[in-house]
Amino acid sequence: RIFDNPHFDAHESVVFVHDARTGLRAIIAIHDTRLGPAAGGCRFWNYESEDAAIADVLRLSRGMTYKNAVAGLDLGGGKSVIIGDPRAIKTPQLMRAFGRSVERLGGAYTTAEDVGVDVEDMEHVRETTRHVAGLAHGAHASGDPSPTTAKGIVNGLRRAVAQRLNRDDLGGLLVAVQGLGHVGWHVCSRLHEGGAKLIVSDIDAARVERAVSEFGATACAAEAVLSVEADVFAPCALGAVLNARSIPALRVAIVAGAANNQLEDIADADRLHARGILYVPDFAINAGGIISVSREIAGVADPDWIAGRMHQLDANIAAILAEAEAERVSPHHIAMRFAERRLDAAGR
Ligand code: NAD
């Protein structure tokens, strides 16, 4: 059931895609196009059920609406998921079939990388649709968005550290990072360069070992990272990690990370606030990737364009945190208000 699914939020369209030859099963959700055509990544994940995939794509596409709005982009919210284990079923043919399904939407949705999908996959998607970004080649190609996402995460984390811990530099700061994938790795690298100490976790033991040797990080079991003592917790894996079960066990002052939909429920923003933990809203802090991708979508050649947008994003985070402190509410509510103001103005 879609229309009365708890995560359905007046989405404009939800498209189910199937290709018998390649085994492609995908869902493309377009949440809101008041600000422009929808844009958001494609996630390739071995969902435990179809319901789980539907919930994820509905939550992710809605998040993109708010992310694009806060980042000041003229893009709507959309996202896609491909169902299955990428290591078992991902082929160039399957990615081309996915591209054909994006092409059929006629530009209403532009895709890019997300969990389980890389630049090479997007090059295959490009063979069958123009509506793809995050490419390695072609006019205005923006490549992997993760380094820009990571830059925004560390900028936002610095803002939170300045406000909550009254510290201007990262030296000696203890950060627990969950997930050492595309973004998590770059986040660790930047934090390490800034002098922070790292506690790292990933379900992939090889990545943890690499982080231990490259960054001198301390390894932590995947399930333990949510209760480890640190200054900052940086969730850079999957969503819904902040919930009624995990929040009481957190032993950090700040949560600032890349993962989309970190809150299982909106009430979790208030749970964090009640515990005195400063939460930097995920959809605001992780917009660097979509900023990078949007330059390619818009065909902007100016090399300074991204830097200007990133500067604005940093200023927005600072304003969100300052307003939240002044109003004594979770920054999540302030970021939603920022986004809704833009969406309402565009709607009028
Ligand atoms: P990725 O697939 O490259 O990395 C995810 C990592 O998390 C992998 O190393 C995986 O093994 C690990 N992981 C999965 N479950 C885990 C668990 N329970 N505990 C610890 N580690 C676990 O994905 P990515 O591109 O780095 O994205 C990470 C998150 O950031 C996702 O939520 C994504 O939606 C979000 N995000 C990514 C971008 C981007 O530019 N790539 C932009 C905005 C938001």
mmCIF file of N, CA and C in Angstrom, residues 3 16 35 38-39 49 51 55 86 141-143 145 160 166 177 202 214 219 244 260 262 268 275 279 295 301 331 336:
data_model
loop_
_atom_site.group_PDB
_atom_site.id
_atom_site.type_symbol
_atom_site.label_atom_id
_atom_site.label_comp_id
_atom_site.label_asym_id
_atom_site.label_seq_id
_atom_site.Cartn_x
_atom_site.Cartn_y
_atom_site.Cartn_z
ATOM 1 N N PHE A 3 -0.500 4.851 -0.770
ATOM 2 C CA PHE A 3 -1.120 6.124 -0.359
ATOM 3 C C PHE A 3 -1.296 6.241 1.151
ATOM 4 N N PHE A 16 7.320 2.094 -10.033
ATOM 5 C CA PHE A 16 7.936 0.773 -9.850
ATOM 6 C C PHE A 16 8.485 0.304 -11.188
ATOM 7 N N LEU A 35 10.411 23.405 -6.258
ATOM 8 C CA LEU A 35 11.627 24.202 -6.493
ATOM 9 C C LEU A 35 12.293 23.887 -7.829
ATOM 10 N N ALA A 38 13.133 17.012 -9.839
ATOM 11 C CA ALA A 38 13.687 16.281 -8.699
ATOM 12 C C ALA A 38 15.093 15.776 -8.988
ATOM 13 N N ALA A 39 15.934 15.782 -7.958
ATOM 14 C CA ALA A 39 17.275 15.202 -8.068
ATOM 15 C C ALA A 39 17.630 14.525 -6.756
ATOM 16 N N SER A 49 12.918 -6.704 2.734
ATOM 17 C CA SER A 49 11.554 -6.885 2.203
ATOM 18 C C SER A 49 11.249 -5.737 1.248
ATOM 19 N N ASP A 51 8.636 -3.942 1.504
ATOM 20 C CA ASP A 51 8.164 -2.860 2.374
ATOM 21 C C ASP A 51 9.323 -1.991 2.841
ATOM 22 N N ALA A 55 9.678 1.961 2.168
ATOM 23 C CA ALA A 55 9.848 2.926 3.263
ATOM 24 C C ALA A 55 11.109 3.758 3.029
ATOM 25 N N PRO A 86 24.082 -5.701 -4.491
ATOM 26 C CA PRO A 86 24.848 -5.223 -5.643
ATOM 27 C C PRO A 86 26.000 -6.155 -6.018
ATOM 28 N N ALA A 141 31.283 17.373 -15.990
ATOM 29 C CA ALA A 141 31.257 16.169 -15.140
ATOM 30 C C ALA A 141 31.745 16.507 -13.734
ATOM 31 N N SER A 142 30.998 16.043 -12.731
ATOM 32 C CA SER A 142 31.354 16.411 -11.353
ATOM 33 C C SER A 142 31.965 15.254 -10.578
ATOM 34 N N GLY A 143 31.935 14.031 -11.151
ATOM 35 C CA GLY A 143 32.573 12.889 -10.496
ATOM 36 C C GLY A 143 31.913 12.506 -9.183
ATOM 37 N N PRO A 145 30.574 12.591 -5.696
ATOM 38 C CA PRO A 145 30.190 13.721 -4.832
ATOM 39 C C PRO A 145 30.709 13.604 -3.393
ATOM 40 N N ALA A 160 29.390 23.093 15.063
ATOM 41 C CA ALA A 160 28.765 22.525 16.263
ATOM 42 C C ALA A 160 29.753 22.497 17.424
ATOM 43 N N ASN A 166 32.722 25.174 22.620
ATOM 44 C CA ASN A 166 33.491 26.411 22.703
ATOM 45 C C ASN A 166 34.947 26.211 22.273
ATOM 46 N N VAL A 177 33.229 7.568 14.399
ATOM 47 C CA VAL A 177 32.657 7.550 13.042
ATOM 48 C C VAL A 177 32.057 6.174 12.759
ATOM 49 N N ASP A 202 32.889 -0.211 11.159
ATOM 50 C CA ASP A 202 32.271 -0.555 9.873
ATOM 51 C C ASP A 202 31.974 -2.047 9.922
ATOM 52 N N GLU A 214 45.990 3.900 8.674
ATOM 53 C CA GLU A 214 46.210 5.213 8.017
ATOM 54 C C GLU A 214 46.009 6.400 8.940
ATOM 55 N N ALA A 219 39.773 1.023 16.725
ATOM 56 C CA ALA A 219 38.665 0.244 16.158
ATOM 57 C C ALA A 219 37.580 0.021 17.202
ATOM 58 N N ALA A 244 14.621 5.791 19.857
ATOM 59 C CA ALA A 244 14.297 5.707 21.291
ATOM 60 C C ALA A 244 15.191 4.708 22.013
ATOM 61 N N ASN A 260 21.894 9.783 5.627
ATOM 62 C CA ASN A 260 20.560 10.353 5.415
ATOM 63 C C ASN A 260 19.583 9.744 6.409
ATOM 64 N N GLN A 262 18.918 10.116 9.662
ATOM 65 C CA GLN A 262 19.495 9.581 10.902
ATOM 66 C C GLN A 262 18.437 9.376 11.978
ATOM 67 N N ASP A 268 12.688 11.912 17.777
ATOM 68 C CA ASP A 268 14.070 11.669 18.185
ATOM 69 C C ASP A 268 14.886 12.966 18.219
ATOM 70 N N ARG A 275 18.370 15.483 26.004
ATOM 71 C CA ARG A 275 19.594 14.960 26.623
ATOM 72 C C ARG A 275 20.756 15.956 26.525
ATOM 73 N N TYR A 279 22.394 18.155 17.876
ATOM 74 C CA TYR A 279 22.239 17.372 16.647
ATOM 75 C C TYR A 279 22.236 18.322 15.452
ATOM 76 N N ARG A 295 25.793 21.264 -9.906
ATOM 77 C CA ARG A 295 26.555 22.075 -10.879
ATOM 78 C C ARG A 295 26.540 21.373 -12.237
ATOM 79 N N ALA A 301 29.723 26.070 -15.711
ATOM 80 C CA ALA A 301 31.149 25.865 -15.984
ATOM 81 C C ALA A 301 32.031 26.549 -14.936
ATOM 82 N N PRO A 331 17.899 21.871 16.545
ATOM 83 C CA PRO A 331 18.197 22.471 15.232
ATOM 84 C C PRO A 331 17.396 21.829 14.096
ATOM 85 N N MET A 336 14.031 22.589 9.294
ATOM 86 C CA MET A 336 12.762 22.326 8.594
ATOM 87 C C MET A 336 12.068 23.651 8.258
#
